[in-house]
JSON list of C-alpha atoms and ligand atoms in Angstrom, two decimals:
[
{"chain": "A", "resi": 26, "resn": "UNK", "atom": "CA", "xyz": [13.52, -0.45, 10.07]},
{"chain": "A", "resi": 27, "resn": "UNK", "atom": "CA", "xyz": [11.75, 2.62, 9.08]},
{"chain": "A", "resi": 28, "resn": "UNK", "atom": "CA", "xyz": [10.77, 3.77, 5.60]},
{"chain": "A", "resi": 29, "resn": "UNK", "atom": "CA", "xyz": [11.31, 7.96, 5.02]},
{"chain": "A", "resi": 30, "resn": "UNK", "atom": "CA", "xyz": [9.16, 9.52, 2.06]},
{"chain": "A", "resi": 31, "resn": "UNK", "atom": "CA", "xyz": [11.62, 11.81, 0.40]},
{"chain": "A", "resi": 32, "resn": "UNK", "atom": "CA", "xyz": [8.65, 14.50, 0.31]},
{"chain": "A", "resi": 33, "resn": "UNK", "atom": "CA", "xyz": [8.66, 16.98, 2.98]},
{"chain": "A", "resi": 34, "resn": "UNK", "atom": "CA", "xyz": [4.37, 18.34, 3.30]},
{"chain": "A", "resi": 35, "resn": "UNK", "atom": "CA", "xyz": [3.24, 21.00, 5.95]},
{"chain": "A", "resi": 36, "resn": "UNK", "atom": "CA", "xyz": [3.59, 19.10, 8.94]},
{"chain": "A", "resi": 37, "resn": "UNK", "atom": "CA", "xyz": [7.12, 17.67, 8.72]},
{"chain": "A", "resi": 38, "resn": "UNK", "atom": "CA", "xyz": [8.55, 14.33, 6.97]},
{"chain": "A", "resi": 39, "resn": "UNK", "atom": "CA", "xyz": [6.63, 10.93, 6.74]},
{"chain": "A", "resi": 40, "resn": "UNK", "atom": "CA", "xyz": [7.49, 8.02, 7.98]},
{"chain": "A", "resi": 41, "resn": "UNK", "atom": "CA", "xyz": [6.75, 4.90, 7.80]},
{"chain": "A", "resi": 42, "resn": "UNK", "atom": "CA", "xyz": [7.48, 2.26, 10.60]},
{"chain": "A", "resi": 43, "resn": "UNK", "atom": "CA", "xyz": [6.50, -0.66, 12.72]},
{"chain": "A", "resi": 44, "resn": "UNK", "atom": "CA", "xyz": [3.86, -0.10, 15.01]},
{"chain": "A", "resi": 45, "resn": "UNK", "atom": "CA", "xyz": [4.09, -0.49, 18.84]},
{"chain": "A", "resi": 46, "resn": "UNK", "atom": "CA", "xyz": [0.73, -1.26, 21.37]},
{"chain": "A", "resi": 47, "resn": "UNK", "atom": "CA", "xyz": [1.11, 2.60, 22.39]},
{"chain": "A", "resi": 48, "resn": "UNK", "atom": "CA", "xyz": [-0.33, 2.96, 19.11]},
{"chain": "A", "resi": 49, "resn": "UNK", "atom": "CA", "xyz": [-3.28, 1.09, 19.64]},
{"chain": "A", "resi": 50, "resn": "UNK", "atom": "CA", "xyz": [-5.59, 3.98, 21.11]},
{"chain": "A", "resi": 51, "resn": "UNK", "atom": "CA", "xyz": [-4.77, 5.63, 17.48]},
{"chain": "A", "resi": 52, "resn": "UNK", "atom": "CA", "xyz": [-5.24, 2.87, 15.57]},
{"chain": "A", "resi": 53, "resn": "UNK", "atom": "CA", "xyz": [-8.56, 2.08, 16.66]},
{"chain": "A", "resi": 54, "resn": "UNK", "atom": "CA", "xyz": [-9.21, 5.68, 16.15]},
{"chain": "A", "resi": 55, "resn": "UNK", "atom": "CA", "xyz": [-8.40, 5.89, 12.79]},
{"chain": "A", "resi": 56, "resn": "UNK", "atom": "CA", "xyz": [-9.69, 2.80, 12.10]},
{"chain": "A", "resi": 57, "resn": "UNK", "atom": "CA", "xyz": [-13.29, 3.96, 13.24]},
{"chain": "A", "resi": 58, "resn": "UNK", "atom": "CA", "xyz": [-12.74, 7.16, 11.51]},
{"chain": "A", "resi": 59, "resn": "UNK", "atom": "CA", "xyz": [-12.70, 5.36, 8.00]},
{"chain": "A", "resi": 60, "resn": "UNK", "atom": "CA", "xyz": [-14.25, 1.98, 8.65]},
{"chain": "A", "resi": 61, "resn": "UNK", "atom": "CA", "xyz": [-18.45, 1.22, 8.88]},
{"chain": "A", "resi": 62, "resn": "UNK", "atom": "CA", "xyz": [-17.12, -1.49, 11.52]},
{"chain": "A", "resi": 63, "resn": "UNK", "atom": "CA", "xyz": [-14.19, -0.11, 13.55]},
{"chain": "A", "resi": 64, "resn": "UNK", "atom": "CA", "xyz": [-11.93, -2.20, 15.58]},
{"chain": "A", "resi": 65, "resn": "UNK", "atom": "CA", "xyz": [-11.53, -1.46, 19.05]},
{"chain": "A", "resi": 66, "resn": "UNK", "atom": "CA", "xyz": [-8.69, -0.68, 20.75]},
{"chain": "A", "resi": 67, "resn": "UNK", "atom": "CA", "xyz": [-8.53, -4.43, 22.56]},
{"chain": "A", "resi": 68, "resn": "UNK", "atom": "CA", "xyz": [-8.58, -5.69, 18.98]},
{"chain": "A", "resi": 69, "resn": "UNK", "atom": "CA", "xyz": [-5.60, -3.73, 18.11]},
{"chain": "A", "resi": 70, "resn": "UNK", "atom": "CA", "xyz": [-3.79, -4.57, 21.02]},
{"chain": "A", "resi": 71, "resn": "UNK", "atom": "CA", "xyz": [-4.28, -8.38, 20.36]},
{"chain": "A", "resi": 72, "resn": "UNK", "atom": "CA", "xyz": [-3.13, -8.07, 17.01]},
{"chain": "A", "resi": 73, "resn": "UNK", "atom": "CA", "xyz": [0.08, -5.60, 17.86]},
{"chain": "A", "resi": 74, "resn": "UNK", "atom": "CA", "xyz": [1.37, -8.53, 20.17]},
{"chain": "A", "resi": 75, "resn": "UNK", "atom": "CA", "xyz": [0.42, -11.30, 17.77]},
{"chain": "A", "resi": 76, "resn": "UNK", "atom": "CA", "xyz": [3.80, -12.79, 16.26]},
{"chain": "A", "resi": 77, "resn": "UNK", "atom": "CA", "xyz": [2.00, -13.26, 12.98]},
{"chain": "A", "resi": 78, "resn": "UNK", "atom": "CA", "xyz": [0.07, -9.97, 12.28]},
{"chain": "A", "resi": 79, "resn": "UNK", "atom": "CA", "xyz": [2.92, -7.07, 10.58]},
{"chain": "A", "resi": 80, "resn": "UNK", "atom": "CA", "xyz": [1.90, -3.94, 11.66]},
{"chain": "A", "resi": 81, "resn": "UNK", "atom": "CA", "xyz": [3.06, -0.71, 10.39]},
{"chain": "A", "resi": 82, "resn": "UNK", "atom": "CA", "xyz": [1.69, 3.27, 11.04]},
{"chain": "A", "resi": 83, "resn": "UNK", "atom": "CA", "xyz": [2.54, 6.40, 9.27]},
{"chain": "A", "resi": 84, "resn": "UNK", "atom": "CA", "xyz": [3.88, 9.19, 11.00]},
{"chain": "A", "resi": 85, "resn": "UNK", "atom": "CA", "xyz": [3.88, 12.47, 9.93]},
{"chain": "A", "resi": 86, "resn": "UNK", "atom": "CA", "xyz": [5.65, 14.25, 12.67]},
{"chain": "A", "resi": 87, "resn": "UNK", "atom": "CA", "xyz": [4.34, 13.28, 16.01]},
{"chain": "A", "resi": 88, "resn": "UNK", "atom": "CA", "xyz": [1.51, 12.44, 14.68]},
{"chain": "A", "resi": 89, "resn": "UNK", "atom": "CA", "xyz": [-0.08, 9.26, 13.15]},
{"chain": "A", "resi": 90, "resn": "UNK", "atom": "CA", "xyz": [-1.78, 9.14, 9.90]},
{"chain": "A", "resi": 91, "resn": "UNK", "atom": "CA", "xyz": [-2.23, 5.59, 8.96]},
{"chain": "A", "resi": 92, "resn": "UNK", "atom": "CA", "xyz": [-1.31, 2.25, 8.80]},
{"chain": "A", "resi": 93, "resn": "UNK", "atom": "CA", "xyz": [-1.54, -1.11, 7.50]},
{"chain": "A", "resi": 94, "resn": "UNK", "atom": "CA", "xyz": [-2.40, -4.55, 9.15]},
{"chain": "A", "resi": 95, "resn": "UNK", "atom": "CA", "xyz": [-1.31, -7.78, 7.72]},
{"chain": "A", "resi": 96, "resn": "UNK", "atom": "CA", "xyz": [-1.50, -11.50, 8.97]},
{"chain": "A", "resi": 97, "resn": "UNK", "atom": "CA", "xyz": [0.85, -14.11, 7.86]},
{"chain": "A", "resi": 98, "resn": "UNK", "atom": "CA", "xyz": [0.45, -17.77, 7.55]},
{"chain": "A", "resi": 99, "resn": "UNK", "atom": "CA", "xyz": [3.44, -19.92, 5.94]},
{"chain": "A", "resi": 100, "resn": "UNK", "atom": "CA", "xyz": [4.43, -18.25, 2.87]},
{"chain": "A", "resi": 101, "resn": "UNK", "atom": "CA", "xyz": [0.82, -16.29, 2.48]},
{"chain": "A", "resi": 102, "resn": "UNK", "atom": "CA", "xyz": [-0.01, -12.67, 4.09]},
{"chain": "A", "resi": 103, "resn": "UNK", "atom": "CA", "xyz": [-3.43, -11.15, 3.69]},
{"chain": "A", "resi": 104, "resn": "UNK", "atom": "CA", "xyz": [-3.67, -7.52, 3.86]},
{"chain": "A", "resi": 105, "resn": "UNK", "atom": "CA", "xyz": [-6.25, -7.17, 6.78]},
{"chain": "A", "resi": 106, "resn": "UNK", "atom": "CA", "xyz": [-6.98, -3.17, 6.74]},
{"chain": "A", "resi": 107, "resn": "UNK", "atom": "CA", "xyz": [-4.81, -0.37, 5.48]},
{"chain": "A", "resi": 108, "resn": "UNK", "atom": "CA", "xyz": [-6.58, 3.27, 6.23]},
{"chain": "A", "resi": 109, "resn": "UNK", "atom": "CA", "xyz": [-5.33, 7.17, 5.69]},
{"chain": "A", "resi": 110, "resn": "UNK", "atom": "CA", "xyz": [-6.62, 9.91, 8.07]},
{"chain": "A", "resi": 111, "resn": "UNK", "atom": "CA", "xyz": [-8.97, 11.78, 5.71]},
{"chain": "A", "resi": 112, "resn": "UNK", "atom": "CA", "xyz": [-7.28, 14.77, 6.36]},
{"chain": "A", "resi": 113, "resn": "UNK", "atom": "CA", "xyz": [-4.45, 13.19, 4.36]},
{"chain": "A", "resi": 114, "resn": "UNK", "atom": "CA", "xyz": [-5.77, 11.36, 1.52]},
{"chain": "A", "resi": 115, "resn": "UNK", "atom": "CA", "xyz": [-4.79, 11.96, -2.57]},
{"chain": "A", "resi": 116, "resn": "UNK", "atom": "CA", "xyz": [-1.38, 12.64, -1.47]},
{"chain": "A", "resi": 117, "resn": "UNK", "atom": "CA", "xyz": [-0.06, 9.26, -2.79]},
{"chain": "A", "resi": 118, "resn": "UNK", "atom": "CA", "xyz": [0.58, 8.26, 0.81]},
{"chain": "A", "resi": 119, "resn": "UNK", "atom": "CA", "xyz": [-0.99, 4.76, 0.83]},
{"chain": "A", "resi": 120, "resn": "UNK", "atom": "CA", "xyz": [1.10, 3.71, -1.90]},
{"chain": "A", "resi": 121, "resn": "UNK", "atom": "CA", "xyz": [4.38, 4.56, -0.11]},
{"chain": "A", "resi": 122, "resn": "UNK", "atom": "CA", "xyz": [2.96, 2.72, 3.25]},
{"chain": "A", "resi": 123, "resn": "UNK", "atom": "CA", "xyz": [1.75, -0.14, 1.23]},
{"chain": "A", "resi": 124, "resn": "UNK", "atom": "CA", "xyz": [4.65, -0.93, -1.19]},
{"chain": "A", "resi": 125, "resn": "UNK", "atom": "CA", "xyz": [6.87, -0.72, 2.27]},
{"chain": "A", "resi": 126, "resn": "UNK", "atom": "CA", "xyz": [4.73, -3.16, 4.10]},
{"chain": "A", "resi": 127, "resn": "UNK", "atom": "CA", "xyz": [4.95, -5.13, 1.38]},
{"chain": "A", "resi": 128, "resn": "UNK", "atom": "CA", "xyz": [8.44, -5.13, 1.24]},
{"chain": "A", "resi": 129, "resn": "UNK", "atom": "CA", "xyz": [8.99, -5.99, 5.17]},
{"chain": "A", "resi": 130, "resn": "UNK", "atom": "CA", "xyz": [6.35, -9.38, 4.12]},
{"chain": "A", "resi": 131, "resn": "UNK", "atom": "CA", "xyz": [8.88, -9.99, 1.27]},
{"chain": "A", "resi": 132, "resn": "UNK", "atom": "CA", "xyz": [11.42, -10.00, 4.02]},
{"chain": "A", "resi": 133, "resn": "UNK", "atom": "CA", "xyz": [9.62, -12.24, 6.36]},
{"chain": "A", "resi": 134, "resn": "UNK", "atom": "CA", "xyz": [9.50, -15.06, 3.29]},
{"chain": "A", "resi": 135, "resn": "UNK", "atom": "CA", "xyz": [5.72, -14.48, 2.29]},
{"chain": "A", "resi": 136, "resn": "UNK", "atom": "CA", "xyz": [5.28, -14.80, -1.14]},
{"chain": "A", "resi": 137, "resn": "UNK", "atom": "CA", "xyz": [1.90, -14.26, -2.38]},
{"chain": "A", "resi": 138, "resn": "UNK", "atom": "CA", "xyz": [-0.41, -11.41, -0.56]},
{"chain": "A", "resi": 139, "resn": "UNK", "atom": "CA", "xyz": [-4.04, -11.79, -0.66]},
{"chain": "A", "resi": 140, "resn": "UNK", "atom": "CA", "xyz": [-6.76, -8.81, 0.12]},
{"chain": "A", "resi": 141, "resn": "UNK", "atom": "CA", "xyz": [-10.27, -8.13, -0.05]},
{"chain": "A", "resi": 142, "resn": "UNK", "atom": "CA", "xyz": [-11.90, -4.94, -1.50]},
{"chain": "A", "resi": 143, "resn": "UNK", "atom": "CA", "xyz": [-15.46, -3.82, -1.73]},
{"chain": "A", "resi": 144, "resn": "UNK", "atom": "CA", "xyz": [-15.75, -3.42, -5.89]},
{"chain": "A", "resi": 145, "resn": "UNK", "atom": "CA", "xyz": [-17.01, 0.15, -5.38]},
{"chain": "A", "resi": 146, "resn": "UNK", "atom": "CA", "xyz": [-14.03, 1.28, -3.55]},
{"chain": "A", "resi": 147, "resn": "UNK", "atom": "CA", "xyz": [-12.48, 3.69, -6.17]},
{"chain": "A", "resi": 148, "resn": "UNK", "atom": "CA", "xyz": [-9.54, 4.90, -4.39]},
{"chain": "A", "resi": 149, "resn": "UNK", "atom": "CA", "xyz": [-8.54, 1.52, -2.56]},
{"chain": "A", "resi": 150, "resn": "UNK", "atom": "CA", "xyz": [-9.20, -0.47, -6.37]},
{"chain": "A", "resi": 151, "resn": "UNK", "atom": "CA", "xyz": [-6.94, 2.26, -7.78]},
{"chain": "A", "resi": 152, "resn": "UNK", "atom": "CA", "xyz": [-4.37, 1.82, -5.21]},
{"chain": "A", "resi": 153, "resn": "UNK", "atom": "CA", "xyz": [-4.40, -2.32, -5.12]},
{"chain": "A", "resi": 154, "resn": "UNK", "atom": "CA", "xyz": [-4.14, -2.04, -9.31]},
{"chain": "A", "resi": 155, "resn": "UNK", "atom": "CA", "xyz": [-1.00, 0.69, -9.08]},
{"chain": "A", "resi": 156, "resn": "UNK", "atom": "CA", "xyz": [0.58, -1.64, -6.38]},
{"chain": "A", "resi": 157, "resn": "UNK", "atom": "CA", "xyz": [0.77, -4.81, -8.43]},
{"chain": "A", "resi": 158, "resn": "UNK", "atom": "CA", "xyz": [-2.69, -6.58, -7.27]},
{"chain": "A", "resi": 159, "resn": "UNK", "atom": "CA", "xyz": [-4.44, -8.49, -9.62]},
{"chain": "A", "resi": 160, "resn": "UNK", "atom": "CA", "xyz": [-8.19, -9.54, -9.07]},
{"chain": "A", "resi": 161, "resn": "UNK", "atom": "CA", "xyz": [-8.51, -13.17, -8.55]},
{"chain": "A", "resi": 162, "resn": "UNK", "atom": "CA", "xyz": [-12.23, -13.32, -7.39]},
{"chain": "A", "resi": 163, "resn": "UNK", "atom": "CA", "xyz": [-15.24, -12.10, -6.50]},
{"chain": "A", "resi": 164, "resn": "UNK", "atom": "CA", "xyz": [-18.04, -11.95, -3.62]},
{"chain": "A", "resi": 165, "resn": "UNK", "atom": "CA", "xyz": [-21.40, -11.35, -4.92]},
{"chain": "A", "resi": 166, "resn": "UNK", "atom": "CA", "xyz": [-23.18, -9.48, -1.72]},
{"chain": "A", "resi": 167, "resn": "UNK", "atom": "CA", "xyz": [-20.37, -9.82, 0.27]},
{"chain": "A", "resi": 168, "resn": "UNK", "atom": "CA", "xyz": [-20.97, -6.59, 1.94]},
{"chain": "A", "resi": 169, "resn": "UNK", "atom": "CA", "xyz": [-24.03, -5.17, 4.03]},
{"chain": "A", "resi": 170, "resn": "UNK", "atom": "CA", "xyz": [-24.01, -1.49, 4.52]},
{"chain": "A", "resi": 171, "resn": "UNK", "atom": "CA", "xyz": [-26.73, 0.42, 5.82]},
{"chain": "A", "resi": 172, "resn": "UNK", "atom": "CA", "xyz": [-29.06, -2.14, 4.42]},
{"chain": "A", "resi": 173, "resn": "UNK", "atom": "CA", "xyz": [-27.27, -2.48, 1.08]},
{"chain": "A", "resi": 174, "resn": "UNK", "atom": "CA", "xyz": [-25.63, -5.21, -0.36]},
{"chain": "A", "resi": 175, "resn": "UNK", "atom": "CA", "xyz": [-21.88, -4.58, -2.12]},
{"chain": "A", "resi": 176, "resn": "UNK", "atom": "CA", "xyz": [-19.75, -6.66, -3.96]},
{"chain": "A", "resi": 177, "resn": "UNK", "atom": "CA", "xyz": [-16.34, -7.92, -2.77]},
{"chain": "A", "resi": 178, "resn": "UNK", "atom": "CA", "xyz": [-13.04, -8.73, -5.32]},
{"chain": "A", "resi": 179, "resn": "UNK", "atom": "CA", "xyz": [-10.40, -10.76, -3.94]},
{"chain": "A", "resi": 180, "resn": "UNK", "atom": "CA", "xyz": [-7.06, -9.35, -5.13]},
{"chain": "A", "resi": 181, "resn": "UNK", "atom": "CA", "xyz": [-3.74, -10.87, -5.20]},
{"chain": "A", "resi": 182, "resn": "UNK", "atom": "CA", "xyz": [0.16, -9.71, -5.31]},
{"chain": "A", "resi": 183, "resn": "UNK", "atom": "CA", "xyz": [2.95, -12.61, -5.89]},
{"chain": "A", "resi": 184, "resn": "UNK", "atom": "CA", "xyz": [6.29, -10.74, -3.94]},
{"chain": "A", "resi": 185, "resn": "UNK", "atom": "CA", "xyz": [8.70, -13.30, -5.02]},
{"chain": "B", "resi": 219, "resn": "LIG", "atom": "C1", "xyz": [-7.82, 3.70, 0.28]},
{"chain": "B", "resi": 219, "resn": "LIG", "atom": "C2", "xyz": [-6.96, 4.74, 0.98]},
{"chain": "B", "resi": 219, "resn": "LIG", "atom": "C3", "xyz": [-6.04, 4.04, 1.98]},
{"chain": "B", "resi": 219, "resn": "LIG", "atom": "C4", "xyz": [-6.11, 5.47, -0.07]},
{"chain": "B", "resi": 219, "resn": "LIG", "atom": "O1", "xyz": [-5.27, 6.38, 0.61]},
{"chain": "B", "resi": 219, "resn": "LIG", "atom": "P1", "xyz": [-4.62, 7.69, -0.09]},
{"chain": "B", "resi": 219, "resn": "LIG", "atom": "O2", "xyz": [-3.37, 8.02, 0.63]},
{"chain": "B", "resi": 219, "resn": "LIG", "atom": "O3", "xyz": [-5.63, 8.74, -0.25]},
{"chain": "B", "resi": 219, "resn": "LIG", "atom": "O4", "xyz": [-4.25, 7.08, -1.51]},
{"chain": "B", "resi": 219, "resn": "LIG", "atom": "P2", "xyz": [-3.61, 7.81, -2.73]},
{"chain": "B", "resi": 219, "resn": "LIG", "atom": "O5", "xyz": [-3.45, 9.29, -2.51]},
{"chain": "B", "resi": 219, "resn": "LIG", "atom": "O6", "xyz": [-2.41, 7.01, -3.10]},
{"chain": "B", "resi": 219, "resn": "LIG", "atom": "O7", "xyz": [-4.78, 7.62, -3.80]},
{"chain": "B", "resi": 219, "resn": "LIG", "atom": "C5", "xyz": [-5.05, 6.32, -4.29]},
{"chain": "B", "resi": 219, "resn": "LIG", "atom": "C6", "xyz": [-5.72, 6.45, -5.64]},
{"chain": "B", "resi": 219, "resn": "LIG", "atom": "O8", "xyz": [-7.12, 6.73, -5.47]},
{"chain": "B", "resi": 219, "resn": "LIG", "atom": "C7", "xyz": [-7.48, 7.84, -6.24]},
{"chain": "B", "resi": 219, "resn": "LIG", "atom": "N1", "xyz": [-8.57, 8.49, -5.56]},
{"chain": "B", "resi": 219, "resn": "LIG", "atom": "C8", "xyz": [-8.53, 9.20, -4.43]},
{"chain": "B", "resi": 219, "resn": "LIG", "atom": "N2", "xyz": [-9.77, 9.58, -4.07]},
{"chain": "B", "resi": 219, "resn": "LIG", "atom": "C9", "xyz": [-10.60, 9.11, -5.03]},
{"chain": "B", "resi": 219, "resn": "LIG", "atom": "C10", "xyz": [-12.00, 9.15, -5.25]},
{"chain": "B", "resi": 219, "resn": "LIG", "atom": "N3", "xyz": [-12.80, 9.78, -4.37]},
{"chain": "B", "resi": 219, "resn": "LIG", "atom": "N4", "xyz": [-12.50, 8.52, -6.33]},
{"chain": "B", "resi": 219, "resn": "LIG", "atom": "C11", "xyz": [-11.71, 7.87, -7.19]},
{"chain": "B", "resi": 219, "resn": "LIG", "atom": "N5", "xyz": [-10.36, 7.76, -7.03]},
{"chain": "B", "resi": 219, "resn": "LIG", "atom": "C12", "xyz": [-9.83, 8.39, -5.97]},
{"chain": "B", "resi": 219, "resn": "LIG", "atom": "C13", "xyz": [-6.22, 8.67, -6.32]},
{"chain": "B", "resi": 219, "resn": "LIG", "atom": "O9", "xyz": [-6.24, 9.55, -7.45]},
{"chain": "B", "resi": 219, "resn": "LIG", "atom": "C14", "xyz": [-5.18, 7.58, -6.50]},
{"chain": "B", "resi": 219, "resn": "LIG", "atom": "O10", "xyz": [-5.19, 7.07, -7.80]},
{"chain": "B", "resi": 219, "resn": "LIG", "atom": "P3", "xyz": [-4.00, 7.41, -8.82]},
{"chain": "B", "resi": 219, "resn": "LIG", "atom": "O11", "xyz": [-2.76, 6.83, -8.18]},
{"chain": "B", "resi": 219, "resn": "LIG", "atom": "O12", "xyz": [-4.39, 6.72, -10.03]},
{"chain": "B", "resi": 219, "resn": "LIG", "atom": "O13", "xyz": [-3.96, 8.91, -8.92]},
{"chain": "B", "resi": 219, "resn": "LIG", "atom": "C15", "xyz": [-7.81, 5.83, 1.67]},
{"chain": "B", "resi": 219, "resn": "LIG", "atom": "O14", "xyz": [-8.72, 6.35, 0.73]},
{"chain": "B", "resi": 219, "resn": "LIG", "atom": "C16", "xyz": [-8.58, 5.32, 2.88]},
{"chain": "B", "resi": 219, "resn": "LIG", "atom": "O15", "xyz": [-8.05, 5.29, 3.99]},
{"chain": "B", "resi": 219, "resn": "LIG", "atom": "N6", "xyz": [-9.85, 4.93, 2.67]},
{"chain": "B", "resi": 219, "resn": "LIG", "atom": "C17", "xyz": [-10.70, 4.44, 3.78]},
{"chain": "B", "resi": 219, "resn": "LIG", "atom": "C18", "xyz": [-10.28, 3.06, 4.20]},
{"chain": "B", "resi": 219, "resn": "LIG", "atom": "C19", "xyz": [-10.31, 2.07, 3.04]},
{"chain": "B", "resi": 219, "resn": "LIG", "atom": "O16", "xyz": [-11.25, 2.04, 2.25]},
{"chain": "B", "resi": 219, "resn": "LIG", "atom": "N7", "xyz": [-9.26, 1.24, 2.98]},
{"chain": "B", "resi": 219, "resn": "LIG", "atom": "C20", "xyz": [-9.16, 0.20, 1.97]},
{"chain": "B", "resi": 219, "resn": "LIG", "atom": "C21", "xyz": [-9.96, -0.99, 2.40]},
{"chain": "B", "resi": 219, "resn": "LIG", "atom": "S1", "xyz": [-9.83, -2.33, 1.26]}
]
């Protein structure tokens, strides 16, 4: 099934859909791009052909411009990574790809979604808050990053 964003930008209209191992060069791409750890390609590929990970990119045109990662276990997803090409970001397109991943987890009978966030990630915090997370924890040092030490929330979303 594939989600279209009634917005048309420069570029031509978004989409959001499943994601297919051709992608898997891009993903690891963008992951690297906007990750201090990127996942390879191999990674990517493992997870694309995993019957339990949900996988979905945005498209805008030919090309791709995020996506989201998910794994599922019984009734339980937890949102593994979720990124937006730079070049793309504040445009409210995270939101759209999230609340449609969500959606195809709804579908697949999970009914609570877990995630992790580093605490000082403004724009992912403000996304999981508009998006129906609520925080259910936190990671004191969770996070090394060029020898400092960040704070992790654990967020959750019931979908039933
Ligand atoms: C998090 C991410 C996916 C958001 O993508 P996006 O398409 O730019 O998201 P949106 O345009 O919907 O913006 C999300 C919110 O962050 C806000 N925001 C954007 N940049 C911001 C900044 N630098 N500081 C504070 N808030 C910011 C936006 O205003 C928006 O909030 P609003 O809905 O209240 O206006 C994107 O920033 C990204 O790929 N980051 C790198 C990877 C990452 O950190 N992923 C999350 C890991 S948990």
């Amino acid at each position: 099934m594939i989600g279209w964003l009634s917005g048309l930008w420069g570029g031509g209209a978004v989409a959001i859909e499943p994601a297919s191992l051709r992608d898997a060069p891009k993903l690891a791409q963008l992951h690297g791009a906007s990750f201090h750890r990127g996942w390879g390609e191999g990674e990517f590929e493992q997870m694309l052909a995993e019957r339990n990970t949900l996988v979905h990119r945005l498209r805008q045109g030919r090309k791709t411009i995020g996506f989201a990662v998910s794994r599922m276990a019984a009734d339980e997803a937890e949102i593994l990574s979720i990124a937006v090409d730079s070049k793309h970001r504040g445009r409210g397109l995270s939101r759209n790809l999230l609340l449609t991943h969500l959606g195809h987890l709804a579908g697949r009978g999970v009914r609570a979604v877990f995630l992790e966030v580093e605490e000082n990630n403004q724009p992912a915090r403000r996304l999981y808050d508009r998006t129906g997370f609520t925080v259910t924890g936190r990671r004191e040092r969770y996070y090394r990053q060029d020898g400092e030490q960040l704070n992790a929330l654990i967020m959750r979303r019931d979908l039933s």
